[in-house]
Tab-separated table of C-alpha atoms in Angstrom:
chain	number	residue	atom	x	y	z
A	19	MET	CA	256.927	1.739	192.927
A	20	ALA	CA	259.374	-0.643	194.490
A	21	ASP	CA	260.594	2.082	196.858
A	22	GLU	CA	257.089	2.690	198.181
A	23	LEU	CA	256.360	-0.984	198.489
A	24	ASN	CA	259.596	-1.583	200.334
A	25	THR	CA	258.961	1.379	202.648
A	26	GLU	CA	255.478	0.210	203.515
A	27	SER	CA	256.529	-3.376	204.045
A	28	THR	CA	259.369	-2.195	206.280
A	29	ASP	CA	256.885	-0.274	208.422
A	30	ALA	CA	254.789	-3.394	208.790
A	31	ALA	CA	257.726	-5.683	209.507
A	32	PRO	CA	258.486	-4.853	213.182
A	33	ALA	CA	255.177	-6.314	214.295
A	34	THR	CA	256.163	-9.717	212.913
A	35	LYS	CA	259.880	-10.276	213.149
A	36	LYS	CA	259.690	-13.843	214.354
A	37	THR	CA	259.622	-15.663	211.035
A	38	GLY	CA	259.369	-14.864	207.351
A	39	ARG	CA	256.064	-16.711	207.139
A	40	GLU	CA	254.499	-14.522	209.837
A	41	SER	CA	255.722	-11.440	207.989
A	42	VAL	CA	254.042	-12.580	204.772
A	43	PHE	CA	250.741	-13.279	206.518
A	44	HIS	CA	250.926	-9.957	208.316
A	45	ARG	CA	251.355	-8.090	205.039
A	46	LEU	CA	248.557	-10.163	203.568
A	47	TYR	CA	246.091	-9.216	206.290
A	48	VAL	CA	247.181	-5.579	206.595
A	49	GLY	CA	247.076	-4.981	202.830
A	50	THR	CA	249.988	-2.553	202.702
A	51	GLY	CA	250.725	-3.130	199.023
A	52	ALA	CA	253.742	-5.313	199.693
A	53	PHE	CA	252.893	-7.766	196.884
A	54	ASP	CA	253.732	-6.333	193.487
A	55	ILE	CA	251.039	-8.084	191.432
A	56	VAL	CA	250.523	-5.360	188.830
A	57	GLY	CA	254.239	-4.684	188.426
A	58	LYS	CA	254.836	-8.342	187.508
A	59	ARG	CA	251.812	-8.610	185.231
A	60	LYS	CA	253.806	-9.883	182.240
A	61	ARG	CA	254.480	-13.105	184.140
A	62	TRP	CA	250.769	-13.519	184.802
A	63	TYR	CA	249.965	-12.837	181.155
A	64	ILE	CA	252.314	-15.643	180.113
A	65	PHE	CA	250.773	-18.015	182.652
A	66	PHE	CA	247.184	-17.309	181.584
A	67	ALA	CA	248.084	-17.410	177.884
A	68	VAL	CA	249.654	-20.857	178.241
A	69	LEU	CA	246.696	-22.092	180.300
A	70	VAL	CA	244.129	-20.857	177.784
A	71	LEU	CA	246.082	-22.256	174.813
A	72	VAL	CA	246.303	-25.686	176.451
A	73	CYS	CA	242.571	-25.653	177.161
A	74	ILE	CA	241.673	-24.560	173.622
A	75	ALA	CA	243.983	-27.204	172.143
A	76	SER	CA	242.384	-29.910	174.298
A	77	ILE	CA	238.881	-28.810	173.310
A	78	GLY	CA	239.820	-28.797	169.606
A	79	ILE	CA	241.761	-32.077	169.601
A	80	LYS	CA	240.282	-34.214	172.356
A	81	GLY	CA	236.802	-32.762	172.541
A	82	PHE	CA	234.295	-33.437	175.332
A	83	ASN	CA	232.960	-36.561	176.946
A	84	LEU	CA	229.313	-35.777	176.236
A	85	GLY	CA	226.665	-37.482	178.301
A	86	ILE	CA	223.759	-39.454	176.996
A	87	GLU	CA	221.537	-36.352	177.173
A	88	PHE	CA	223.633	-34.718	174.427
A	89	GLU	CA	224.462	-37.699	172.216
A	90	GLY	CA	221.319	-39.730	172.717
A	91	GLY	CA	221.197	-43.426	173.573
A	92	THR	CA	219.717	-46.012	175.871
A	93	GLN	CA	219.927	-46.136	179.638
A	94	ILE	CA	219.304	-49.360	181.579
A	95	GLN	CA	218.854	-49.229	185.343
A	96	MET	CA	218.510	-51.938	187.986
A	97	PRO	CA	218.898	-52.328	191.776
A	98	ALA	CA	222.443	-52.749	193.071
A	99	ARG	CA	221.307	-55.621	195.304
A	100	GLY	CA	221.041	-59.152	193.931
A	101	ALA	CA	220.212	-62.602	195.185
A	102	ASN	CA	223.917	-63.399	195.423
A	103	GLY	CA	224.931	-60.122	197.114
A	104	PRO	CA	225.685	-56.578	196.004
A	105	ILE	CA	225.907	-55.934	192.260
A	106	THR	CA	228.858	-53.816	191.138
A	107	ALA	CA	229.078	-51.603	188.081
A	108	ASP	CA	231.828	-53.796	186.615
A	109	GLU	CA	229.654	-56.894	186.893
A	110	ALA	CA	226.787	-55.143	185.128
A	111	LYS	CA	229.113	-53.879	182.414
A	112	GLN	CA	230.459	-57.386	181.844
A	113	ALA	CA	226.927	-58.804	181.558
A	114	PHE	CA	226.087	-56.118	178.996
A	115	ALA	CA	229.141	-57.137	176.959
A	116	ASP	CA	228.184	-60.811	177.163
A	117	ALA	CA	224.707	-59.989	175.853
A	118	LEU	CA	225.624	-57.839	172.844
A	119	GLY	CA	229.312	-58.460	172.289
A	120	GLN	CA	230.143	-54.783	172.842
A	121	GLN	CA	230.930	-52.663	175.859
A	122	ALA	CA	228.523	-50.173	177.391
A	123	ASP	CA	229.610	-46.557	177.192
A	124	SER	CA	229.451	-46.174	180.982
A	125	ALA	CA	228.410	-48.055	184.097
A	126	GLN	CA	228.052	-46.447	187.506
A	127	THR	CA	226.483	-46.991	190.905
A	128	VAL	CA	224.147	-44.261	192.113
A	129	GLY	CA	222.868	-43.929	195.686
A	130	VAL	CA	223.643	-45.876	198.851
A	131	GLY	CA	222.082	-48.699	200.842
A	132	ASP	CA	218.870	-50.273	199.653
A	133	ALA	CA	218.255	-47.320	197.312
A	134	ALA	CA	221.482	-47.903	195.362
A	135	THR	CA	221.085	-48.605	191.658
A	136	VAL	CA	223.377	-49.507	188.780
A	137	GLU	CA	223.053	-47.459	185.587
A	138	LEU	CA	224.270	-48.614	182.165
A	139	ARG	CA	224.479	-46.183	179.248
A	140	SER	CA	225.123	-47.062	175.639
A	141	ASP	CA	224.275	-46.096	172.090
A	142	THR	CA	220.661	-46.341	171.016
A	143	LEU	CA	219.476	-49.966	171.174
A	144	ASP	CA	216.433	-51.481	169.502
A	145	ALA	CA	213.737	-53.392	171.378
A	146	ASP	CA	215.324	-56.827	170.777
A	147	GLN	CA	218.726	-55.689	172.040
A	148	VAL	CA	217.202	-54.143	175.137
A	149	ALA	CA	215.285	-57.345	175.896
A	150	LYS	CA	218.426	-59.420	175.421
A	151	VAL	CA	220.460	-57.225	177.772
A	152	LYS	CA	217.741	-57.340	180.427
A	153	GLN	CA	217.538	-61.120	180.280
A	154	THR	CA	221.310	-61.509	180.541
A	155	LEU	CA	221.471	-59.123	183.500
A	156	PHE	CA	218.726	-61.073	185.240
A	157	ASP	CA	220.302	-64.468	184.545
A	158	GLN	CA	223.771	-63.471	185.754
A	159	LEU	CA	223.077	-61.000	188.573
A	160	GLN	CA	219.533	-61.759	189.833
A	161	PRO	CA	218.538	-58.198	190.853
A	162	ILE	CA	215.971	-58.063	193.663
A	163	GLY	CA	212.772	-56.131	193.014
A	164	GLY	CA	210.406	-54.323	195.334
A	165	ASN	CA	208.806	-57.568	196.507
A	166	GLY	CA	212.130	-58.876	197.809
A	167	GLN	CA	212.462	-61.484	195.050
A	168	PRO	CA	214.641	-61.544	191.891
A	169	SER	CA	212.610	-60.153	189.009
A	170	VAL	CA	213.151	-59.051	185.416
A	171	GLN	CA	210.701	-56.201	186.033
A	172	ALA	CA	213.237	-54.702	188.459
A	173	ILE	CA	215.331	-53.799	185.393
A	174	SER	CA	214.094	-50.673	183.596
A	175	ASP	CA	215.185	-48.920	180.410
A	176	SER	CA	214.738	-45.486	178.848
A	177	ALA	CA	215.653	-43.935	175.523
A	178	VAL	CA	217.091	-40.437	175.448
A	179	SER	CA	216.975	-38.316	172.301
A	180	ALA	CA	219.972	-36.201	171.366
A	181	SER	CA	217.648	-33.331	170.451
A	182	TRP	CA	216.858	-32.818	174.144
A	183	GLY	CA	220.511	-32.132	174.921
A	184	GLN	CA	220.784	-29.833	171.931
A	185	GLU	CA	217.824	-27.791	173.162
A	186	ILE	CA	219.442	-27.470	176.586
A	187	SER	CA	222.710	-26.344	175.003
A	188	GLN	CA	220.918	-23.787	172.865
A	189	GLN	CA	219.045	-22.342	175.832
A	190	ALA	CA	222.276	-22.227	177.854
A	191	LEU	CA	224.067	-20.297	175.105
A	192	ILE	CA	221.190	-17.818	174.886
A	193	ALA	CA	221.265	-17.348	178.663
A	194	LEU	CA	225.047	-16.854	178.542
A	195	ALA	CA	224.776	-14.224	175.797
A	196	VAL	CA	222.049	-12.302	177.649
A	197	PHE	CA	224.058	-12.472	180.876
A	198	MET	CA	227.168	-11.044	179.240
A	199	VAL	CA	225.256	-8.217	177.582
A	200	LEU	CA	223.644	-7.209	180.874
A	201	VAL	CA	226.963	-7.451	182.687
A	202	THR	CA	228.633	-5.248	180.096
A	203	VAL	CA	225.949	-2.587	180.416
A	204	PHE	CA	226.069	-2.669	184.214
A	205	LEU	CA	229.847	-2.383	184.439
A	206	ALA	CA	230.028	0.333	181.805
A	207	VAL	CA	227.426	2.419	183.681
A	208	TYR	CA	228.591	1.755	187.235
A	209	PHE	CA	232.318	1.790	186.570
A	210	GLU	CA	233.704	2.662	183.150
A	211	ARG	CA	234.349	1.236	179.705
A	212	TRP	CA	237.717	-0.412	180.336
A	213	MET	CA	236.539	-2.060	183.525
A	214	ALA	CA	233.641	-3.594	181.601
A	215	VAL	CA	236.000	-4.853	178.904
A	216	THR	CA	238.467	-6.433	181.341
A	217	ALA	CA	235.660	-8.033	183.371
A	218	LEU	CA	234.309	-9.666	180.200
A	219	ILE	CA	237.792	-10.908	179.292
A	220	ALA	CA	238.054	-12.474	182.755
A	221	LEU	CA	234.632	-14.126	182.299
A	222	VAL	CA	235.600	-15.574	178.920
A	223	HIS	CA	238.817	-16.859	180.496
A	224	ASP	CA	236.826	-18.628	183.227
A	225	ILE	CA	234.523	-20.290	180.696
A	226	VAL	CA	237.372	-21.465	178.472
A	227	VAL	CA	239.468	-22.785	181.362
A	228	THR	CA	236.542	-24.622	182.964
A	229	ALA	CA	235.595	-26.201	179.646
A	230	GLY	CA	239.242	-27.062	178.996
A	231	ILE	CA	239.559	-28.794	182.360
A	232	TYR	CA	236.530	-30.935	181.516
A	233	SER	CA	238.094	-31.807	178.197
A	234	LEU	CA	241.538	-32.579	179.655
A	235	VAL	CA	240.337	-34.721	182.563
A	236	GLY	CA	237.498	-36.352	180.627
A	237	PHE	CA	234.640	-35.419	182.967
A	238	GLU	CA	231.245	-36.236	181.523
A	239	VAL	CA	229.329	-33.183	180.297
A	240	THR	CA	225.710	-33.327	181.435
A	241	PRO	CA	222.892	-30.758	181.751
A	242	ALA	CA	223.998	-30.298	185.369
A	243	THR	CA	227.411	-29.281	184.046
A	244	VAL	CA	225.845	-26.580	181.883
A	245	ILE	CA	223.828	-25.278	184.842
A	246	GLY	CA	226.916	-25.240	187.051
A	247	LEU	CA	228.873	-23.354	184.398
A	248	LEU	CA	226.296	-20.573	184.410
A	249	THR	CA	226.370	-20.311	188.206
A	250	ILE	CA	230.145	-19.782	188.438
A	251	LEU	CA	229.968	-16.703	186.216
A	252	GLY	CA	228.185	-14.771	188.941
A	253	PHE	CA	230.860	-15.696	191.476
A	254	SER	CA	233.692	-14.642	189.190
A	255	LEU	CA	231.937	-11.368	188.393
A	256	TYR	CA	231.328	-10.648	192.082
A	257	ASP	CA	235.005	-11.017	192.964
A	258	THR	CA	236.042	-8.802	190.040
A	259	VAL	CA	233.530	-6.105	190.998
A	260	VAL	CA	234.861	-6.064	194.589
A	261	VAL	CA	238.404	-5.420	193.353
A	262	PHE	CA	237.300	-2.829	190.784
A	263	ASP	CA	235.260	-0.964	193.378
A	264	LYS	CA	238.392	-0.559	195.530
A	265	VAL	CA	240.430	0.484	192.490
A	266	LYS	CA	237.794	3.105	191.652
A	267	GLU	CA	237.866	4.403	195.218
A	268	ASN	CA	241.677	4.630	195.380
A	269	THR	CA	242.124	6.232	191.949
A	270	ARG	CA	239.473	8.947	192.360
A	271	GLY	CA	241.146	12.264	191.384
A	272	ILE	CA	244.498	10.609	190.717
A	273	LEU	CA	245.188	12.772	187.633
A	274	GLY	CA	245.726	15.743	189.950
A	275	LEU	CA	248.021	13.869	192.371
A	276	THR	CA	251.702	12.998	192.181
A	277	ARG	CA	252.150	10.546	195.026
A	278	ARG	CA	251.455	7.309	193.096
A	279	THR	CA	250.892	6.275	189.508
A	280	TYR	CA	247.683	4.567	188.393
A	281	ALA	CA	249.462	1.201	188.321
A	282	GLU	CA	250.736	1.604	191.883
A	283	THR	CA	247.334	2.699	193.150
A	284	ALA	CA	245.622	-0.249	191.468
A	285	ASN	CA	248.214	-2.591	192.955
A	286	LEU	CA	247.507	-1.141	196.412
A	287	ALA	CA	243.772	-1.744	195.876
A	288	LEU	CA	244.517	-5.339	194.917
A	289	ASN	CA	246.510	-5.864	198.099
A	290	GLN	CA	243.770	-4.307	200.198
A	291	THR	CA	241.159	-6.725	198.792
A	292	LEU	CA	243.450	-9.748	198.442
A	293	MET	CA	242.682	-11.244	201.841
A	294	ARG	CA	238.975	-10.619	201.403
A	295	SER	CA	238.993	-12.434	198.069
A	296	ILE	CA	240.894	-15.372	199.542
A	297	ASN	CA	238.536	-15.646	202.525
A	298	THR	CA	235.457	-15.406	200.298
A	299	SER	CA	236.799	-18.073	197.962
A	300	VAL	CA	237.674	-20.479	200.768
A	301	ILE	CA	234.246	-20.083	202.383
A	302	ALA	CA	232.539	-20.556	199.005
A	303	LEU	CA	234.611	-23.629	198.136
A	304	LEU	CA	233.870	-25.464	201.386
A	305	PRO	CA	230.214	-26.287	200.552
A	306	VAL	CA	231.247	-27.155	196.992
A	307	LEU	CA	233.766	-29.655	198.364
A	308	GLY	CA	230.996	-30.952	200.626
A	309	LEU	CA	228.765	-31.488	197.585
A	310	LEU	CA	231.589	-33.281	195.835
A	311	VAL	CA	232.223	-35.606	198.774
A	312	VAL	CA	228.533	-36.317	199.325
A	313	GLY	CA	227.848	-36.721	195.615
A	314	TYR	CA	230.763	-39.052	194.936
A	315	ILE	CA	231.301	-41.053	198.126
A	316	LEU	CA	227.789	-41.313	199.556
A	317	LEU	CA	225.433	-41.016	196.592
A	318	GLY	CA	227.689	-42.095	193.755
A	319	SER	CA	228.246	-40.288	190.489
A	320	GLY	CA	225.244	-38.144	189.700
A	321	THR	CA	223.843	-34.649	189.455
A	322	LEU	CA	225.451	-33.440	192.703
A	323	GLN	CA	228.866	-34.584	191.576
A	324	ASP	CA	228.478	-32.924	188.179
A	325	LEU	CA	227.483	-29.627	189.804
A	326	ALA	CA	230.350	-29.791	192.299
A	327	LEU	CA	232.993	-30.556	189.675
A	328	VAL	CA	232.121	-27.641	187.413
A	329	GLN	CA	231.737	-25.227	190.321
A	330	LEU	CA	235.044	-26.262	191.895
A	331	SER	CA	237.061	-25.798	188.700
A	332	GLY	CA	235.151	-22.663	187.668
A	333	MET	CA	235.461	-20.907	191.026
A	334	LEU	CA	239.195	-21.534	191.193
A	335	ALA	CA	239.599	-20.120	187.690
A	336	GLY	CA	237.413	-17.143	188.643
A	337	VAL	CA	239.507	-16.262	191.690
A	338	LEU	CA	242.735	-16.362	189.695
A	339	SER	CA	241.345	-14.236	186.870
A	340	SER	CA	239.795	-11.584	189.127
A	341	LEU	CA	243.030	-11.101	191.103
A	342	PHE	CA	245.824	-11.662	188.609
A	343	LEU	CA	244.278	-10.942	185.209
A	344	ALA	CA	241.455	-8.378	185.369
A	345	THR	CA	243.269	-5.580	187.241
A	346	PRO	CA	246.604	-5.885	185.383
A	347	LEU	CA	244.697	-5.736	182.083
A	348	LEU	CA	242.811	-2.702	183.346
A	349	VAL	CA	246.113	-0.955	184.127
A	350	ASP	CA	247.457	-1.623	180.624
A	351	PHE	CA	244.275	-0.305	179.031
A	352	LYS	CA	244.257	2.827	181.201
A	353	MET	CA	247.921	3.571	180.547
A	354	ARG	CA	247.119	3.918	176.861
A	355	ASP	CA	245.420	7.201	177.777
A	356	PRO	CA	247.893	10.152	177.425
A	357	ARG	CA	246.528	11.742	180.607
A	358	TYR	CA	247.608	8.786	182.736
A	359	LYS	CA	250.971	8.668	180.986
A	360	GLN	CA	251.545	12.325	181.811
A	361	GLN	CA	250.506	11.765	185.415
A	362	ALA	CA	253.011	8.919	185.685
A	363	GLU	CA	255.717	11.188	184.274
A	364	ARG	CA	254.896	13.822	186.911
A	365	VAL	CA	255.164	11.208	189.643
A	366	ARG	CA	258.572	10.088	188.385
A	367	ALA	CA	259.751	13.714	188.045
A	368	ARG	CA	258.666	14.490	191.609
A	369	ARG	CA	260.504	11.454	192.948
A	370	ALA	CA	263.618	12.341	190.974
A	371	ASN	CA	263.489	15.878	192.370
A	372	GLN	CA	263.151	14.574	195.914
A	373	ALA	CA	266.062	12.202	195.397
A	374	ARG	CA	268.209	15.051	194.039
A	375	LYS	CA	267.435	17.278	197.028
A	376	ALA	CA	268.220	14.480	199.439
A	377	ALA	CA	271.567	13.906	197.706
A	378	GLU	CA	272.386	17.630	197.951
A	379	ARG	CA	271.605	17.670	201.666
A	380	GLU	CA	273.920	14.737	202.204
A	381	ALA	CA	276.668	16.446	200.184
A	382	ASP	CA	276.543	19.556	202.460
A	383	PHE	CA	277.693	17.491	205.410
A	384	ASP	CA	281.085	16.354	204.079
A	385	ALA	CA	284.064	15.239	206.195
A	386	SER	CA	285.962	18.595	205.854
A	387	ASP	CA	283.452	20.314	208.128
A	388	ASP	CA	284.000	17.919	211.033
A	389	GLU	CA	286.998	19.864	212.502
A	390	ALA	CA	285.152	23.198	212.457
A	391	LEU	CA	282.151	21.520	214.060
A	392	ASP	CA	284.361	20.040	216.809
A	393	ALA	CA	286.015	23.427	217.483
A	394	GLU	CA	282.644	25.091	217.789
A	395	LEU	CA	281.478	22.405	220.191
A	396	ARG	CA	284.626	22.836	222.339
A	397	LYS	CA	284.091	26.587	222.443
A	398	GLU	CA	280.510	26.164	223.584
A	399	LYS	CA	281.603	23.749	226.293
A	400	ALA	CA	284.218	26.267	227.532
A	401	TYR	CA	281.610	29.020	227.821
A	402	ALA	CA	279.319	26.682	229.679
A	403	ALA	CA	282.090	25.674	232.108
A	404	ALA	CA	283.030	29.320	232.773
A	405	ALA	CA	279.459	30.210	233.539
A	406	SER	CA	279.278	27.473	236.157
A	407	ILE	CA	282.386	28.686	238.272
A	408	PRO	CA	281.298	29.619	241.880
A	409	ALA	CA	281.731	33.261	243.126
A	410	ARG	CA	284.992	34.144	245.048
A	411	THR	CA	283.216	36.385	247.642
A	412	PRO	CA	282.613	34.247	250.720
A	413	LYS	CA	279.052	33.814	251.751
A	414	SER	CA	277.928	35.383	255.072
A	415	GLN	CA	278.059	32.994	258.005
A	416	PRO	CA	274.771	32.141	259.575
A	417	ARG	CA	274.211	33.197	263.230
A	418	ARG	CA	274.665	30.567	265.825
A	419	GLY	CA	272.570	30.027	268.893
A	420	ARG	CA	269.029	29.296	269.674
A	421	PRO	CA	266.349	31.513	268.365
A	422	SER	CA	264.730	33.584	271.165
A	423	GLY	CA	261.350	33.509	269.587
A	424	LYS	CA	261.095	37.304	269.944
A	425	ARG	CA	260.891	39.566	267.085
A	426	LYS	CA	263.005	42.705	266.885
A	427	ARG	CA	261.135	45.939	267.170
């Protein structure tokens, strides 16, 4: 495989001899199979195994930072504009602590300008505690209501039941199970069994890694996070299907050919779709980054930010799994079939036979034949020189004088 990859990369090299970086980008765009992704699959297996183990360990040990929709509690909201100036989340959190002697679970500013609000979330509070917190917030921060004057009515509260979050989680798990079943059936019918299996493994990897990132970093898990997690599965599946479709096209009838093995053909398909996958991922990530910037900087932490965070981490994990995990796993599964093993043996035997014939041709032209070759060349030169000697019979002299213009009768 290395010989073919080196040969193809050498053919592509003359167009970009200026720098090594240009050569890499040229091979990337041309898709000549210069990047041995499948041949180095053990390295990728180690990388993904370590990543998944770290994520699983974080989920088991650290757990998730569940939002109020999943754990239940009380949410208090008020305008971020007070009689004494803007009200910050830290000021509201300190007033909450002064009222009850305990810290709020979270405090954040949502929105911008006159529409900005401060949200406080805590464990479930009774009516007396809520009233006490509202009065303390009003006394210390003087939030301005709709009439332009400080008012206690500008501070609102709501109780969230944990059962609502549990219902959302249950519905999300049902949707995930149905999605995976339908995906398995589609891939098994359109492609084949092993492609369906490897695509599902890649999907499970994306879910585990995305969840692990949320656990490691401590992002808050909200219903928007669950919705975003379901949306990234389609993106990951799309990228995997694009690669598998090229693999299917390149490997059609490969059992009767001896030019490349299945692994080499799959690696070539990966290289041919590598640039497309990168371009698609970059274009898809740009609006997600825009959502993240708008949601965090302009509107504050909220639904947009939650959607952007899960999509950003999930799409990155999906790109990596579709390129560096799904196809290498497919190759390992296919090579368990004796037919593909025999085809690989025929390819190696053909290459060994070609190498042996090339070595024999080189051995025929040894140094002992140089003198005979030189003598033959000298003999041919002598014959050529003799054939070019001019004739000894002098040529007839042309008649002198002017032509009369009359023809002889």
